[in-house]
Amino acid sequence: MKPPLIGLTTYPAGQGHGYHTPLDYVHAVVRAGGAPVLLPPVGQSAIDSWLAALDGVVLIGGGDIAPALFDGGLHPTIYNLSPERDETEIALARSLLACKLPTLAICRGLQIINTVLGGSLHLHLPDVVGEAVEHRVPPRDPTLHRVRVAANSCLAGLLGSTQISSKSWHHQAIDRAGHGVRAVAWAEDGVIEAIEIDDAPQVIAVQWHPELSAAEDSRQQALFDALIRMSSNKN
């Protein structure tokens, strides 16, 4: 049997480099038994072709979503906005939910899903919850913190635990949950760290970055393994 074909979204092209996805995501998909391909932010025209070929998708992390997409206002800490990436990923997320393709949504990916479903984001977490729990460290680097997972959630079953340490790398998070979105994990300051979606069991969505520790932590790798299992069952 061929390995399932897994699309990974990408960062925009920049000076000196093209569209790109950090290696940690790629390696985690390969370890799980998937065949990764990159999905560049080229707009909506490619999405039907992608979905006809793919068995699953990882919506990776990255820069902020334009606040206008969730009526969020402005904040001086907003960074790395990309209209092309927003357009592509919003349209892709809508299509993924509609066709129920297995999806792992990480950090920005979770925020994209919540936005598509009508939710909103806190623009800068320190303004809302303070800094007792660090969700990233200066200037913009990942850090480790505890996450509590609801015992009755599908996520707890995948992780095999209701208490985990996770690599965090964000300054925004869900404010208003979208339609059908349920919080199922929280940081110690109450920030939502994972969601599940009514009528969309094929979506795994976490605010933290499992790819950063998946090589050493089997519980984090388990999220990629679950994506590949679901994607294999699609065939």
Short mmCIF file of C-alpha atoms in Angstrom, two decimals:
data_model
loop_
_atom_site.label_atom_id
_atom_site.label_comp_id
_atom_site.label_asym_id
_atom_site.label_seq_id
_atom_site.Cartn_x
_atom_site.Cartn_y
_atom_site.Cartn_z
CA MET A 1 0.00 0.00 0.00
CA LYS A 2 1.29 3.45 -0.85
CA PRO A 3 1.83 5.84 2.06
CA PRO A 4 -0.91 8.46 2.37
CA LEU A 5 -0.14 11.73 0.63
CA ILE A 6 -0.12 14.55 3.18
CA GLY A 7 -0.20 18.20 2.16
CA LEU A 8 1.57 20.73 4.38
CA THR A 9 0.87 24.43 4.10
CA THR A 10 3.87 26.73 3.75
CA TYR A 11 5.33 30.07 4.69
CA PRO A 12 5.30 32.70 1.95
CA ALA A 13 8.31 33.16 -0.28
CA GLY A 14 10.80 35.80 0.78
CA GLN A 15 14.05 37.36 -0.30
CA GLY A 16 16.54 34.58 -0.98
CA HIS A 17 14.12 31.67 -0.52
CA GLY A 18 10.93 30.22 -1.92
CA TYR A 19 7.83 28.82 -0.24
CA HIS A 20 8.95 26.67 2.67
CA THR A 21 7.83 24.45 5.54
CA PRO A 22 10.06 23.86 8.60
CA LEU A 23 11.69 20.43 8.61
CA ASP A 24 10.19 19.41 11.97
CA TYR A 25 6.74 19.14 10.37
CA VAL A 26 8.07 17.16 7.43
CA HIS A 27 10.04 14.75 9.62
CA ALA A 28 7.05 14.14 11.91
CA VAL A 29 4.86 13.22 8.91
CA VAL A 30 7.53 10.90 7.53
CA ARG A 31 8.01 9.19 10.93
CA ALA A 32 4.27 8.57 11.03
CA GLY A 33 4.39 6.89 7.62
CA GLY A 34 3.08 9.68 5.41
CA ALA A 35 4.43 11.11 2.17
CA PRO A 36 4.64 14.91 2.54
CA VAL A 37 4.05 17.46 -0.21
CA LEU A 38 4.08 21.25 0.15
CA LEU A 39 1.05 23.45 -0.55
CA PRO A 40 2.20 26.98 -1.45
CA PRO A 41 -0.07 29.99 -0.80
CA VAL A 42 -1.04 30.58 -4.42
CA GLY A 43 -4.72 31.36 -3.89
CA GLN A 44 -7.89 29.33 -4.25
CA SER A 45 -7.38 28.02 -7.79
CA ALA A 46 -5.27 25.00 -6.78
CA ILE A 47 -7.41 23.74 -3.91
CA ASP A 48 -9.73 21.42 -5.85
CA SER A 49 -6.74 19.74 -7.47
CA TRP A 50 -4.99 19.38 -4.12
CA LEU A 51 -8.00 17.79 -2.46
CA ALA A 52 -8.50 15.37 -5.34
CA ALA A 53 -4.98 14.04 -4.76
CA LEU A 54 -4.38 14.35 -1.01
CA ASP A 55 -5.25 11.94 1.79
CA GLY A 56 -4.70 14.43 4.62
CA VAL A 57 -3.43 17.93 5.41
CA VAL A 58 -1.33 19.64 8.07
CA LEU A 59 -2.20 23.32 8.54
CA ILE A 60 1.13 24.47 9.96
CA GLY A 61 1.98 27.42 12.21
CA GLY A 62 3.37 30.77 11.13
CA GLY A 63 2.66 34.48 11.20
CA ASP A 64 -0.54 36.18 12.31
CA ILE A 65 -3.85 36.12 10.48
CA ALA A 66 -5.07 39.54 9.31
CA PRO A 67 -7.29 40.75 12.18
CA ALA A 68 -9.86 42.08 9.71
CA LEU A 69 -10.79 38.46 8.99
CA PHE A 70 -12.21 38.14 12.51
CA ASP A 71 -12.96 41.83 13.25
CA GLY A 72 -9.98 41.94 15.59
CA GLY A 73 -8.77 45.53 15.30
CA LEU A 74 -5.08 46.40 15.41
CA HIS A 75 -2.12 45.73 17.70
CA PRO A 76 1.56 46.73 17.36
CA THR A 77 2.77 43.15 17.94
CA ILE A 78 1.01 41.73 14.87
CA TYR A 79 3.61 40.41 12.44
CA ASN A 80 4.28 38.53 9.20
CA LEU A 81 0.90 39.23 7.64
CA SER A 82 0.40 37.58 4.25
CA PRO A 83 -2.82 38.21 2.30
CA GLU A 84 -1.94 35.39 -0.10
CA ARG A 85 -1.46 32.90 2.71
CA ASP A 86 -4.65 34.01 4.47
CA GLU A 87 -6.68 33.70 1.27
CA THR A 88 -5.31 30.26 0.47
CA GLU A 89 -5.60 28.79 3.96
CA ILE A 90 -9.06 30.21 4.69
CA ALA A 91 -10.37 28.68 1.46
CA LEU A 92 -8.48 25.43 2.08
CA ALA A 93 -9.85 25.12 5.62
CA ARG A 94 -13.40 25.64 4.40
CA SER A 95 -12.91 22.91 1.82
CA LEU A 96 -11.29 20.54 4.33
CA LEU A 97 -14.23 20.89 6.69
CA ALA A 98 -16.73 20.44 3.85
CA CYS A 99 -15.13 17.30 2.42
CA LYS A 100 -14.07 15.95 5.86
CA LEU A 101 -10.48 15.30 4.84
CA PRO A 102 -8.26 14.33 7.82
CA THR A 103 -6.56 17.46 9.14
CA LEU A 104 -3.98 18.31 11.78
CA ALA A 105 -4.17 22.03 12.56
CA ILE A 106 -1.23 23.46 14.51
CA CYS A 107 -1.01 26.94 16.12
CA ARG A 108 -1.93 29.28 13.23
CA GLY A 109 -3.73 26.29 11.70
CA LEU A 110 -6.05 26.04 14.71
CA GLN A 111 -6.63 29.80 14.50
CA ILE A 112 -7.51 29.50 10.81
CA ILE A 113 -10.09 26.79 11.60
CA ASN A 114 -11.60 28.86 14.39
CA THR A 115 -11.75 31.94 12.13
CA VAL A 116 -13.46 30.00 9.33
CA LEU A 117 -16.08 28.87 11.84
CA GLY A 118 -16.83 32.44 12.90
CA GLY A 119 -14.60 32.74 15.95
CA SER A 120 -12.12 35.42 16.98
CA LEU A 121 -8.65 35.70 18.52
CA HIS A 122 -7.02 37.59 21.35
CA LEU A 123 -4.60 39.91 19.55
CA HIS A 124 -1.84 39.71 22.18
CA LEU A 125 -2.09 37.30 25.11
CA PRO A 126 0.00 39.26 27.65
CA ASP A 127 -2.61 42.03 27.45
CA VAL A 128 -5.32 39.52 28.41
CA VAL A 129 -3.80 36.92 30.73
CA GLY A 130 -0.53 38.52 31.79
CA GLU A 131 2.81 36.74 31.65
CA ALA A 132 2.66 34.23 34.51
CA VAL A 133 2.64 31.55 31.80
CA GLU A 134 4.95 32.27 28.88
CA HIS A 135 3.54 31.24 25.51
CA ARG A 136 6.67 32.38 23.72
CA VAL A 137 9.87 34.05 24.90
CA PRO A 138 11.61 37.14 23.46
CA PRO A 139 12.18 37.93 20.74
CA ARG A 140 9.87 35.28 19.24
CA ASP A 141 11.08 31.89 20.43
CA PRO A 142 9.33 28.71 21.64
CA THR A 143 9.05 27.71 25.28
CA LEU A 144 7.73 24.79 27.33
CA HIS A 145 4.62 24.86 29.51
CA ARG A 146 2.01 22.54 30.98
CA VAL A 147 -1.30 21.77 29.27
CA ARG A 148 -4.38 20.23 30.89
CA VAL A 149 -6.51 18.10 28.55
CA ALA A 150 -10.18 17.27 29.15
CA ALA A 151 -10.44 13.64 30.23
CA ASN A 152 -13.49 12.96 28.05
CA SER A 153 -11.92 14.39 24.88
CA CYS A 154 -10.72 12.50 21.83
CA LEU A 155 -7.44 14.37 22.23
CA ALA A 156 -6.79 12.83 25.65
CA GLY A 157 -7.24 9.41 24.06
CA LEU A 158 -4.70 10.21 21.36
CA LEU A 159 -2.17 11.61 23.82
CA GLY A 160 -2.76 8.92 26.44
CA SER A 161 -2.74 11.61 29.14
CA THR A 162 -4.63 14.59 30.55
CA GLN A 163 -1.46 16.42 31.65
CA ILE A 164 1.35 17.08 29.20
CA SER A 165 4.29 19.43 28.67
CA SER A 166 4.16 21.09 25.26
CA LYS A 167 6.28 23.46 23.22
CA SER A 168 4.43 26.75 22.85
CA TRP A 169 5.20 29.45 20.28
CA HIS A 170 2.40 31.99 19.92
CA HIS A 171 1.17 35.34 21.20
CA GLN A 172 -2.44 34.96 20.08
CA ALA A 173 -5.12 32.39 20.92
CA ILE A 174 -8.87 31.85 20.74
CA ASP A 175 -11.04 34.56 22.26
CA ARG A 176 -14.51 33.67 20.93
CA ALA A 177 -14.90 30.05 19.87
CA GLY A 178 -16.37 29.46 16.41
CA HIS A 179 -19.60 27.61 15.67
CA GLY A 180 -19.38 24.02 16.89
CA VAL A 181 -15.92 24.60 18.42
CA ARG A 182 -15.29 23.18 21.91
CA ALA A 183 -12.20 23.87 24.00
CA VAL A 184 -10.63 20.61 25.21
CA ALA A 185 -7.24 21.74 26.56
CA TRP A 186 -5.96 24.73 28.50
CA ALA A 187 -2.73 26.27 29.75
CA GLU A 188 -2.49 27.08 33.45
CA ASP A 189 -3.58 30.68 32.72
CA GLY A 190 -6.77 29.51 31.02
CA VAL A 191 -5.60 30.03 27.42
CA ILE A 192 -7.28 27.54 25.09
CA GLU A 193 -4.67 25.05 23.85
CA ALA A 194 -6.77 22.64 21.78
CA ILE A 195 -10.23 22.35 20.30
CA GLU A 196 -12.57 19.73 18.92
CA ILE A 197 -15.33 20.47 16.44
CA ASP A 198 -18.86 19.13 16.37
CA ASP A 199 -19.39 16.94 13.32
CA ALA A 200 -15.68 17.10 12.41
CA PRO A 201 -13.91 14.24 14.22
CA GLN A 202 -11.35 14.19 11.39
CA VAL A 203 -9.83 17.46 12.66
CA ILE A 204 -7.12 17.46 15.32
CA ALA A 205 -6.40 21.07 16.34
CA VAL A 206 -3.82 22.21 18.91
CA GLN A 207 -2.44 25.65 19.74
CA TRP A 208 0.98 24.33 20.75
CA HIS A 209 3.68 22.98 18.41
CA PRO A 210 3.86 19.16 18.63
CA GLU A 211 6.36 18.99 15.77
CA LEU A 212 9.03 20.68 17.92
CA SER A 213 9.24 17.79 20.38
CA ALA A 214 7.71 14.88 18.44
CA ALA A 215 11.09 13.26 17.79
CA GLU A 216 11.63 12.79 21.55
CA ASP A 217 8.06 12.73 22.90
CA SER A 218 5.83 9.92 21.69
CA ARG A 219 2.71 11.74 22.90
CA GLN A 220 3.41 14.63 20.54
CA GLN A 221 4.28 12.28 17.69
CA ALA A 222 0.97 10.52 18.36
CA LEU A 223 -0.90 13.46 16.83
CA PHE A 224 0.89 12.94 13.51
CA ASP A 225 0.43 9.18 13.81
CA ALA A 226 -3.32 9.71 14.26
CA LEU A 227 -3.46 11.89 11.15
CA ILE A 228 -1.76 9.18 9.11
CA ARG A 229 -4.11 6.49 10.45
CA MET A 230 -7.14 8.54 9.47
CA SER A 231 -5.60 9.34 6.09
CA SER A 232 -4.81 5.67 5.46
CA ASN A 233 -8.41 4.71 6.21
CA LYS A 234 -9.56 7.21 3.59
CA ASN A 235 -7.94 5.11 0.84
#
